[in-house]
Amino acid sequence: MSIFEYNGSALVAMVGKNCFAIASDRRLGVQLQTIATDFQRIFKIHDKLFVGLSGLGSDAQTLYQRLVFRHKLYQLREERDMKPETFASLVSAMLYEKRFGPYFVQPVIAGLGEDDKPFICTMDSIGAKELAKDFVVAGTASESLYGACESMFKPDMDHEELFETISQALVSSIDRDCLSGWGGHVYIVTPTEVTERILKGRMD
Amino acid sequence: MNRVKYRISWFIVVQEITSSNTVVRTFFLLNQRVNDLVDISQLKGFRFEFSLSVEIMKLDFSGLESSAPLYGGSNELLSDGFSAAPSFDLPVTSDFDGFQKNSIQMVKPAKGTTTLAFIFKEGVMVAADSRASMGGYISSQSVKKIIEINPYMLGTMAGGAADCQFWHRNLGIKCRLHELANKRRISVTGASKLLANILYSYRGMGLSVGTMIAGWDEKGPGLYYVDSEGGRLKGTKFSVGSGSPYAYGVLDSGYKYDLTVDEAAELARRAIYHATFRDGASGGVASVYHVGPNGWTKLSGDDVGELHYSYYPVEPAIVEQEMTEAVVA
């Protein structure tokens, strides 16, 4: 098994009408053994910007701490929050700094940009940005997730429908993956509120 | 005329030339040397009578046999009295040892599963999960891992699905033939021995089978563990597969000989459930079978996802602070 499959993870982000959703599984494992069923993979940078980090758990936590540090410095200097596009460039640059000894993570960035326009993007472990207009996926269940999202996604969904869609896509994909699952964590972000929900999934 | 008695000891000399992982053995055959001497002596007009005591060094070469064939095709010296190993072209590679190990690893299916069986007062309890995984991908959640060999004997499947299914069916055939030939049912001991001998003869060829044979015969309940390495163990409690450590934990702490059928079924179900929770390669449906004096019966097949919420129901979260609309005065 490769290092990206050591801990197991599943991440997906989707765009709706003036809102976005980002969801992850909750399992932390050591290869086939499950260690925790409440592992946090999605982190808030500010109220309108979330980042999910799939791959090696230890690198995900370390990279998150570095990103929070950089964002806080930015806030002190610029006296405002970072735009998602800027944040994506920051993550990409930080990952490429470690080109020859990379962080074994695949980030998924989701945020509301100017005029509350939703923005999502994903990267590989050395910072190649992939901007998408509909959905992005990462993790050990990514192939299943691509299939599920492709078939379930519709453009311009409102936040209720978006929650249903992303939850169904996540749960059906992680049910086909040994290394991710044990519940789901979904964040729905609109210009006025952030809703965090925990999904009841198959615990096997 | 001189009659001379000679006591000659001839050793069979074995020469092993090892060069880049190939072994060539040269034998000096006994007959030729003796014949030579006899021919020469007859020319000279003497009669020799030998009594030969031949001390043959019995060297055990079974450890040297590898699944790769001997280098080169035919070798006349070796074909006398030795079965020709099946041969194919060796791959051209710089690291032959690593290649062989990697190719065996590639073909070897990981025993991603949880199966268990134990003997108790009322018979044998057999349980298994139903997930088939290929690396990280779940290929099926509904595999039948408890195989019905005949109405009073069950086998469990762990390892290669094809291997287990085929050889269990083959075992069922052999058991039936035994019944017809001997006018009595085969014992669990006999059936497990049949399977173990078959698997031993295929040892090293890449079969992956980790099975338990559970049944009820004239001696009462019987349970044997048989695997593709050729091992066969008699016992009262076994668990096989990647989830077996977790199942053993639950099984060992809850086991008593004097369990009732329902209690034993619940223990088996619980053990499988806990294994599916912790092990990524086990899941699906926990099936539980009971083998009694009148044969086996399937007791239950519960989806493990639902079992979790029946054992650990979700409590609604305690809401500490709730936002409500401010009442406009």
Coordinates of C-alpha atoms in Angstrom, one line a residue:
Chain A
M1 CA 0.0 0.0 0.0
S2 CA 1.3 3.5 -0.8
I3 CA 1.8 6.1 1.8
F4 CA -1.4 7.9 0.7
E5 CA -3.3 4.8 1.6
Y6 CA -1.7 4.4 5.0
N7 CA -4.4 6.3 7.0
G8 CA -7.3 6.3 4.5
S9 CA -9.4 9.2 3.7
A10 CA -12.3 10.5 1.5
L11 CA -13.0 14.1 0.7
V12 CA -15.4 15.9 -1.6
A13 CA -16.4 19.5 -2.2
M14 CA -19.3 20.6 -4.4
V15 CA -20.6 24.0 -5.7
G16 CA -24.2 25.1 -5.4
K17 CA -26.2 28.3 -6.0
N18 CA -24.3 30.9 -3.8
C19 CA -23.2 28.1 -1.5
F20 CA -20.8 25.3 -1.3
A21 CA -20.5 22.0 0.6
I22 CA -17.4 20.2 1.8
A23 CA -17.5 16.7 3.2
S24 CA -15.1 14.0 4.5
D25 CA -15.2 10.6 6.2
R26 CA -14.2 10.2 9.8
R27 CA -11.9 7.2 9.9
L28 CA -8.3 7.2 11.0
G29 CA -6.6 3.9 10.4
V30 CA -3.2 2.3 10.3
Q31 CA -3.5 0.3 7.1
L32 CA -6.4 -2.1 7.8
Q33 CA -6.8 -1.5 11.5
T34 CA -9.2 1.3 12.5
I35 CA -7.8 3.5 15.3
A36 CA -10.3 6.4 15.5
T37 CA -13.8 7.1 14.2
D38 CA -13.9 10.8 14.8
F39 CA -10.9 12.2 13.0
Q40 CA -11.1 15.8 11.8
R41 CA -10.1 16.3 8.2
I42 CA -11.8 19.5 7.3
F43 CA -10.6 22.7 9.0
K44 CA -11.9 26.2 9.0
I45 CA -9.6 29.0 8.0
H46 CA -12.2 31.7 8.3
D47 CA -15.9 31.8 8.1
K48 CA -16.0 31.6 4.4
L49 CA -13.0 29.4 3.7
F50 CA -12.5 25.7 4.5
V51 CA -9.7 23.4 3.7
G52 CA -9.9 19.6 3.7
L53 CA -6.7 17.6 3.8
S54 CA -6.6 14.0 2.7
G55 CA -3.7 11.5 2.8
L56 CA -1.3 11.0 5.6
G57 CA -3.0 12.2 8.9
S58 CA 0.2 13.5 10.4
D59 CA 1.1 15.6 7.4
A60 CA -2.5 16.9 7.2
Q61 CA -2.4 18.1 10.8
T62 CA 1.0 19.7 10.4
L63 CA 0.1 21.4 7.1
Y64 CA -3.1 22.8 8.7
Q65 CA -1.1 24.3 11.5
R66 CA 1.3 26.0 9.1
L67 CA -1.6 27.3 7.0
V68 CA -3.4 28.8 10.0
F69 CA -0.1 30.5 11.0
R70 CA 0.3 32.0 7.5
H71 CA -3.3 33.1 7.4
K72 CA -3.1 34.8 10.8
L73 CA 0.0 36.7 9.7
Y74 CA -1.8 37.8 6.6
Q75 CA -4.8 38.9 8.7
L76 CA -2.4 41.1 10.8
R77 CA -0.8 42.6 7.8
E78 CA -3.7 43.1 5.5
E79 CA -6.4 43.6 8.2
R80 CA -8.8 41.4 6.3
D81 CA -9.4 37.7 5.5
M82 CA -7.7 35.9 2.6
K83 CA -9.7 35.3 -0.6
P84 CA -10.0 31.7 -1.5
E85 CA -8.1 32.1 -4.8
T86 CA -5.2 33.7 -2.9
F87 CA -5.3 30.9 -0.3
A88 CA -5.2 28.3 -3.0
S89 CA -2.0 29.9 -4.4
L90 CA -0.6 30.0 -0.9
V91 CA -1.2 26.3 -0.4
S92 CA 0.2 25.5 -3.9
A93 CA 3.4 27.5 -3.1
M94 CA 3.9 25.9 0.3
L95 CA 3.5 22.4 -1.2
Y96 CA 5.9 23.1 -4.0
E97 CA 8.5 24.3 -1.5
K98 CA 8.7 20.7 -0.4
R99 CA 9.0 19.4 -4.0
F100 CA 11.8 16.9 -3.2
G101 CA 10.4 15.8 0.2
P102 CA 6.7 16.5 -0.1
Y103 CA 3.8 16.5 2.3
F104 CA 1.8 13.4 1.6
V105 CA -1.5 15.2 1.4
Q106 CA -4.0 16.2 -1.2
P107 CA -5.8 19.3 -0.2
V108 CA -9.3 20.3 -1.1
I109 CA -10.0 24.1 -0.8
A110 CA -13.5 25.5 -0.7
G111 CA -14.6 29.0 -0.1
L112 CA -16.9 31.9 -1.0
G113 CA -15.0 34.6 -2.9
E114 CA -15.9 38.1 -4.0
D115 CA -19.6 38.7 -4.2
D116 CA -20.1 35.3 -2.4
K117 CA -19.2 33.4 -5.5
P118 CA -18.3 29.8 -4.5
F119 CA -14.8 28.6 -5.3
I120 CA -13.4 25.1 -5.1
C121 CA -10.1 23.6 -6.0
T122 CA -8.0 20.6 -5.3
M123 CA -4.2 19.9 -5.7
D124 CA -1.9 17.0 -5.9
S125 CA 0.8 16.5 -3.2
I126 CA 3.2 19.0 -4.9
G127 CA 0.8 21.8 -5.5
A128 CA -0.7 21.4 -9.0
K129 CA -4.0 23.3 -8.8
E130 CA -7.1 21.9 -10.4
L131 CA -9.9 24.4 -10.5
A132 CA -13.3 23.0 -11.1
K133 CA -16.7 24.5 -11.5
D134 CA -18.7 21.6 -10.2
F135 CA -17.0 19.2 -7.7
V136 CA -13.6 18.1 -6.6
V137 CA -12.6 14.8 -4.8
A138 CA -9.6 13.5 -3.0
G139 CA -8.5 10.4 -1.0
T140 CA -8.5 6.6 -1.2
A141 CA -12.1 6.5 -2.3
S142 CA -11.5 9.2 -5.0
E143 CA -12.3 6.9 -8.0
S144 CA -15.7 5.9 -6.5
L145 CA -16.3 9.5 -5.6
Y146 CA -15.7 10.7 -9.1
G147 CA -18.3 8.3 -10.4
A148 CA -20.9 9.1 -7.7
C149 CA -20.5 12.9 -8.0
E150 CA -20.6 12.8 -11.8
S151 CA -23.9 11.0 -11.8
M152 CA -25.5 12.9 -8.9
F153 CA -24.4 16.4 -9.5
K154 CA -26.7 19.1 -10.9
P155 CA -25.6 22.8 -11.3
D156 CA -27.2 25.5 -9.2
M157 CA -28.6 23.4 -6.3
D158 CA -29.7 25.2 -3.2
H159 CA -28.2 24.3 0.1
E160 CA -30.8 21.7 1.2
E161 CA -30.5 19.8 -2.0
L162 CA -26.7 20.2 -2.1
F163 CA -26.5 18.6 1.4
E164 CA -28.5 15.6 0.2
T165 CA -26.4 15.2 -2.9
I166 CA -23.0 15.5 -1.3
S167 CA -24.0 13.1 1.5
Q168 CA -25.3 10.5 -0.8
A169 CA -22.2 10.7 -3.0
L170 CA -19.9 10.5 0.0
V171 CA -21.7 7.6 1.7
S172 CA -22.1 5.5 -1.4
S173 CA -18.4 5.9 -2.3
I174 CA -17.0 5.1 1.1
D175 CA -19.2 2.0 1.3
R176 CA -17.0 0.7 -1.5
D177 CA -13.7 1.5 0.2
C178 CA -12.1 -0.5 3.0
L179 CA -9.9 2.4 4.2
S180 CA -12.4 5.2 4.6
G181 CA -15.8 5.5 6.2
W182 CA -17.2 5.1 9.7
G183 CA -19.4 8.1 9.4
G184 CA -19.3 11.4 7.5
H185 CA -18.7 15.1 8.3
V186 CA -20.5 17.6 6.1
Y187 CA -20.2 21.4 6.1
I188 CA -22.6 23.5 4.2
V189 CA -21.6 27.1 3.8
T190 CA -23.9 29.9 2.6
P191 CA -23.2 33.7 2.8
T192 CA -25.1 33.8 6.1
E193 CA -24.5 30.6 7.9
V194 CA -22.3 27.5 8.3
T195 CA -24.0 24.2 9.0
E196 CA -22.0 21.3 10.3
R197 CA -23.6 17.9 10.2
I198 CA -22.4 14.4 11.1
L199 CA -23.7 11.5 9.0
K200 CA -24.6 8.1 10.3
G201 CA -22.8 5.7 8.1
R202 CA -22.0 2.0 8.0
M203 CA -19.4 1.3 10.7
D204 CA -17.6 -1.5 9.0
Chain B
M1 CA 43.1 -69.2 -8.0
N2 CA 42.8 -66.4 -5.6
R3 CA 39.5 -65.8 -4.1
V4 CA 39.7 -62.4 -2.6
K5 CA 36.9 -60.9 -0.7
Y6 CA 36.8 -57.2 -0.8
R7 CA 34.7 -55.0 1.2
I8 CA 34.2 -51.9 -0.8
S9 CA 32.2 -48.9 0.4
W10 CA 31.1 -46.6 -2.3
F11 CA 29.7 -43.2 -1.6
I12 CA 27.4 -41.5 -3.9
V13 CA 29.1 -38.2 -4.4
V14 CA 26.9 -35.2 -4.8
Q15 CA 28.3 -32.1 -6.4
E16 CA 26.3 -28.9 -6.1
I17 CA 27.4 -26.1 -8.3
T18 CA 25.6 -23.0 -7.3
S19 CA 25.8 -20.1 -9.8
S20 CA 23.3 -17.3 -9.8
N21 CA 20.5 -19.1 -8.0
T22 CA 20.7 -22.3 -10.1
V23 CA 21.6 -25.7 -8.6
V24 CA 23.1 -28.5 -10.6
R25 CA 23.6 -31.8 -9.1
T26 CA 25.9 -34.5 -10.4
F27 CA 25.7 -38.0 -9.3
F28 CA 28.4 -40.6 -9.7
L29 CA 26.3 -43.6 -10.4
L30 CA 27.2 -46.7 -8.5
N31 CA 26.9 -49.3 -11.3
Q32 CA 29.3 -47.8 -13.8
R33 CA 32.3 -47.9 -11.4
V34 CA 31.6 -51.5 -10.4
N35 CA 31.2 -52.7 -14.0
D36 CA 34.4 -51.0 -15.0
L37 CA 36.2 -52.9 -12.3
V38 CA 34.6 -56.2 -13.2
D39 CA 35.5 -55.8 -16.9
I40 CA 39.1 -55.0 -16.2
S41 CA 39.4 -57.9 -13.8
Q42 CA 38.0 -60.4 -16.3
L43 CA 40.6 -59.3 -18.8
K44 CA 43.2 -60.1 -16.3
G45 CA 41.8 -63.5 -15.6
F46 CA 41.0 -63.0 -11.9
R47 CA 37.7 -63.7 -10.3
F48 CA 36.7 -61.2 -7.8
E49 CA 33.9 -61.6 -5.4
F50 CA 32.8 -58.4 -3.9
S51 CA 30.5 -57.8 -1.1
L52 CA 29.6 -54.3 -1.3
S53 CA 28.4 -52.3 1.5
V54 CA 27.0 -49.2 0.1
E55 CA 26.6 -46.4 2.5
I56 CA 24.4 -43.9 0.8
M57 CA 24.3 -40.5 2.4
K58 CA 20.6 -39.7 2.5
L59 CA 20.6 -36.0 1.9
D60 CA 17.3 -34.3 2.2
F61 CA 16.8 -32.0 -0.7
S62 CA 13.3 -30.9 0.0
G63 CA 14.4 -27.6 1.4
L64 CA 16.2 -26.8 -1.8
E65 CA 13.2 -27.3 -4.0
S66 CA 11.8 -23.9 -5.1
S67 CA 8.8 -23.2 -7.2
A68 CA 11.1 -22.1 -10.0
P69 CA 12.3 -25.0 -12.1
L70 CA 15.8 -26.2 -12.5
Y71 CA 17.8 -24.2 -15.0
G72 CA 17.9 -25.7 -18.4
G73 CA 15.6 -28.2 -19.9
S74 CA 16.6 -31.9 -19.9
N75 CA 19.4 -33.5 -18.1
E76 CA 19.8 -37.2 -18.7
L77 CA 21.6 -37.9 -15.4
L78 CA 18.7 -36.4 -13.4
S79 CA 15.9 -37.9 -15.4
D80 CA 16.6 -41.5 -14.1
G81 CA 14.4 -42.1 -11.2
F82 CA 13.6 -38.4 -10.6
S83 CA 10.3 -36.8 -11.8
A84 CA 10.9 -34.0 -14.2
A85 CA 9.9 -30.7 -12.8
P86 CA 7.6 -28.7 -15.0
S87 CA 9.7 -26.1 -16.7
F88 CA 9.2 -22.7 -18.4
D89 CA 11.6 -20.0 -19.5
L90 CA 13.2 -18.0 -16.7
P91 CA 12.5 -14.3 -16.9
V92 CA 15.4 -12.0 -17.9
T93 CA 15.8 -9.8 -14.9
S94 CA 18.6 -8.5 -12.8
D95 CA 17.1 -9.3 -9.5
F96 CA 15.6 -12.9 -9.8
D97 CA 15.1 -13.3 -6.0
G98 CA 13.1 -10.1 -5.7
F99 CA 11.2 -10.8 -8.9
Q100 CA 10.0 -14.2 -7.6
K101 CA 9.1 -12.8 -4.3
N102 CA 7.2 -9.9 -5.9
S103 CA 5.3 -12.1 -8.3
I104 CA 4.2 -14.4 -5.6
Q105 CA 3.1 -11.4 -3.5
M106 CA 1.1 -10.1 -6.5
V107 CA -0.7 -13.3 -7.0
K108 CA -1.2 -14.1 -3.3
P109 CA -4.6 -12.8 -2.3
A110 CA -4.6 -11.2 1.2
K111 CA -6.8 -13.0 3.6
G112 CA -9.0 -10.0 4.2
T113 CA -11.9 -11.5 6.1
T114 CA -13.1 -12.6 9.5
T115 CA -14.3 -16.2 10.2
L116 CA -14.6 -18.0 13.4
A117 CA -15.9 -21.2 14.9
F118 CA -16.0 -22.7 18.3
I119 CA -17.2 -25.9 20.0
F120 CA -19.6 -25.7 23.0
K121 CA -22.0 -27.9 24.8
E122 CA -24.7 -27.9 22.1
G123 CA -22.4 -28.3 19.1
V124 CA -20.3 -26.1 16.9
M125 CA -21.0 -22.4 16.2
V126 CA -19.7 -21.1 12.9
A127 CA -19.8 -17.4 11.9
A128 CA -18.3 -15.2 9.2
D129 CA -18.5 -11.7 7.6
S130 CA -19.3 -11.3 3.9
R131 CA -16.8 -8.7 2.4
A132 CA -14.5 -9.4 -0.5
S133 CA -11.8 -6.8 -0.9
M134 CA -9.1 -6.3 -3.6
G135 CA -6.5 -4.1 -1.9
G136 CA -8.5 -1.1 -0.8
Y137 CA -11.5 -1.6 -3.1
I138 CA -14.5 -3.5 -1.8
S139 CA -15.4 -5.8 -4.6
S140 CA -18.4 -7.3 -2.8
Q141 CA -20.4 -7.0 0.4
S142 CA -22.3 -10.2 -0.1
V143 CA -20.0 -13.2 -0.4
K144 CA -21.0 -16.5 1.1
K145 CA -18.0 -17.4 3.2
I146 CA -19.6 -20.4 5.0
I147 CA -19.7 -23.2 2.5
E148 CA -22.1 -26.2 3.0
I149 CA -20.0 -29.3 2.3
N150 CA -22.9 -31.6 3.1
P151 CA -25.9 -31.4 5.5
Y152 CA -23.8 -32.0 8.6
M153 CA -20.5 -30.4 7.7
L154 CA -19.6 -26.8 7.1
G155 CA -16.4 -25.2 5.8
T156 CA -15.4 -21.5 6.1
M157 CA -13.7 -19.5 3.4
A158 CA -10.6 -17.3 4.0
G159 CA -8.0 -16.4 1.4
G160 CA -8.6 -16.9 -2.3
A161 CA -12.3 -17.2 -3.0
A162 CA -11.8 -19.5 -6.0
D163 CA -9.4 -21.8 -4.2
C164 CA -11.8 -22.1 -1.2
Q165 CA -14.9 -22.7 -3.3
F166 CA -13.4 -25.2 -5.6
W167 CA -11.6 -27.3 -2.9
H168 CA -14.6 -27.3 -0.6
R169 CA -16.8 -28.6 -3.4
N170 CA -14.2 -31.2 -4.2
L171 CA -14.1 -32.2 -0.6
G172 CA -17.9 -32.6 -0.7
I173 CA -17.5 -34.9 -3.6
K174 CA -14.9 -37.0 -1.9
C175 CA -17.0 -37.2 1.3
R176 CA -20.0 -38.4 -0.7
L177 CA -17.9 -41.0 -2.5
H178 CA -16.7 -42.2 0.9
E179 CA -20.3 -42.5 2.1
L180 CA -21.2 -44.6 -0.9
A181 CA -18.1 -46.8 -0.7
N182 CA -18.2 -47.4 3.0
K183 CA -22.0 -47.2 3.7
R184 CA -21.3 -44.7 6.5
R185 CA -20.7 -41.0 6.8
I186 CA -17.2 -39.7 6.9
S187 CA -15.9 -38.3 10.1
V188 CA -14.8 -34.7 10.5
T189 CA -11.3 -36.0 11.2
G190 CA -11.3 -37.9 7.9
A191 CA -12.8 -35.1 5.9
S192 CA -10.3 -32.5 7.2
K193 CA -7.4 -35.0 6.6
L194 CA -8.6 -35.4 3.0
L195 CA -8.5 -31.7 2.5
A196 CA -5.2 -31.2 4.3
N197 CA -3.5 -33.8 2.1
I198 CA -4.8 -32.2 -1.1
L199 CA -3.6 -28.8 0.0
Y200 CA -0.2 -30.2 1.1
S201 CA 0.4 -31.6 -2.3
Y202 CA -0.1 -28.2 -3.8
R203 CA 2.1 -26.5 -1.2
G204 CA 4.3 -23.7 -2.6
M205 CA 2.2 -23.3 -5.8
G206 CA 0.3 -20.3 -4.6
L207 CA -3.0 -21.6 -3.3
S208 CA -4.3 -19.4 -0.5
V209 CA -6.8 -21.3 1.7
G210 CA -7.4 -20.7 5.5
T211 CA -10.4 -22.8 6.3
M212 CA -12.1 -24.4 9.2
I213 CA -14.0 -27.7 8.9
A214 CA -16.8 -28.0 11.4
G215 CA -19.2 -30.9 11.7
W216 CA -21.0 -33.4 13.9
D217 CA -20.0 -37.1 13.5
E218 CA -20.3 -40.2 15.7
K219 CA -17.8 -38.8 18.2
G220 CA -19.7 -35.6 18.6
P221 CA -18.8 -32.1 17.5
G222 CA -15.6 -31.7 15.6
L223 CA -13.6 -28.7 14.5
Y224 CA -10.4 -28.6 12.5
Y225 CA -8.3 -25.7 11.1
V226 CA -6.7 -26.5 7.7
D227 CA -4.6 -24.2 5.6
S228 CA -2.8 -24.0 2.3
E229 CA 0.6 -24.3 3.9
G230 CA -0.4 -27.9 4.8
G231 CA -1.2 -27.3 8.4
R232 CA -4.1 -29.1 10.1
L233 CA -5.0 -28.5 13.7
K234 CA -7.7 -29.9 15.9
G235 CA -9.2 -27.4 18.4
T236 CA -12.2 -26.0 20.2
K237 CA -11.9 -22.4 19.1
F238 CA -10.5 -20.8 16.0
S239 CA -10.7 -17.5 14.1
V240 CA -9.1 -17.0 10.7
G241 CA -8.5 -13.8 8.6
S242 CA -7.3 -10.3 9.0
G243 CA -10.0 -9.5 11.5
S244 CA -9.3 -12.5 13.6
P245 CA -7.3 -10.7 16.4
Y246 CA -10.4 -8.6 17.1
A247 CA -12.7 -11.5 17.0
Y248 CA -10.5 -13.5 19.3
G249 CA -10.6 -10.7 21.9
V250 CA -14.4 -10.8 22.1
L251 CA -14.6 -14.6 21.7
D252 CA -12.0 -15.4 24.5
S253 CA -13.6 -13.0 27.0
G254 CA -17.1 -14.3 26.5
Y255 CA -16.6 -18.0 25.9
K256 CA -17.9 -20.7 28.3
Y257 CA -18.5 -24.3 27.4
D258 CA -22.0 -24.3 28.9
L259 CA -23.5 -21.6 26.7
T260 CA -26.9 -22.1 25.3
V261 CA -27.4 -22.0 21.5
D262 CA -28.8 -18.4 21.7
E263 CA -26.0 -17.2 23.9
A264 CA -23.4 -18.8 21.7
A265 CA -25.0 -17.3 18.6
E266 CA -24.9 -13.8 20.2
L267 CA -21.3 -14.3 21.1
A268 CA -20.3 -15.3 17.6
R269 CA -22.3 -12.4 16.1
R270 CA -20.8 -9.9 18.5
A271 CA -17.3 -11.2 17.7
I272 CA -17.8 -10.8 14.0
Y273 CA -19.4 -7.4 14.5
H274 CA -16.4 -6.1 16.5
A275 CA -14.0 -7.5 13.9
T276 CA -15.8 -5.7 11.1
F277 CA -15.8 -2.5 13.1
R278 CA -12.0 -2.5 13.6
D279 CA -10.8 -4.3 10.5
G280 CA -11.1 -2.5 7.2
A281 CA -11.1 -5.7 5.2
S282 CA -14.1 -7.2 7.0
G283 CA -17.7 -6.1 6.8
G284 CA -21.1 -6.7 5.1
V285 CA -23.3 -9.3 6.7
A286 CA -22.5 -11.3 9.8
S287 CA -23.8 -14.9 9.2
V288 CA -24.1 -17.3 12.1
Y289 CA -24.6 -21.1 11.6
H290 CA -25.0 -23.8 14.2
V291 CA -24.0 -27.4 13.7
G292 CA -25.9 -29.8 15.9
P293 CA -26.5 -33.6 16.0
N294 CA -29.0 -33.3 13.2
G295 CA -26.8 -31.2 10.9
W296 CA -26.3 -27.5 10.4
T297 CA -28.9 -24.7 10.5
K298 CA -28.4 -21.0 9.6
L299 CA -29.4 -19.0 12.6
S300 CA -29.0 -15.4 11.4
G301 CA -27.6 -13.1 8.8
D302 CA -27.5 -9.5 10.1
D303 CA -26.2 -6.5 8.3
V304 CA -23.3 -5.2 10.3
G305 CA -24.1 -1.6 9.7
E306 CA -27.5 -2.0 11.4
L307 CA -26.0 -4.2 14.2
H308 CA -23.8 -1.2 15.2
Y309 CA -26.8 1.0 15.8
S310 CA -28.7 -1.7 17.6
Y311 CA -25.7 -2.2 20.0
Y312 CA -24.8 1.5 20.2
P313 CA -27.8 3.6 19.5
V314 CA -27.2 7.2 18.6
E315 CA -28.1 9.6 21.5
P316 CA -29.4 13.0 20.4
A317 CA -26.7 15.5 21.2
I318 CA -27.3 17.7 24.2
V319 CA -27.9 21.2 22.9
E320 CA -26.1 23.7 25.1
Q321 CA -26.9 26.8 23.2
E322 CA -29.6 27.3 20.7
M323 CA -30.0 30.3 18.5
T324 CA -33.5 31.6 18.1
E325 CA -35.1 34.5 16.4
A326 CA -35.0 37.6 18.6
V327 CA -38.5 38.7 19.4
V328 CA -39.1 42.1 18.0
A329 CA -40.5 44.3 20.8

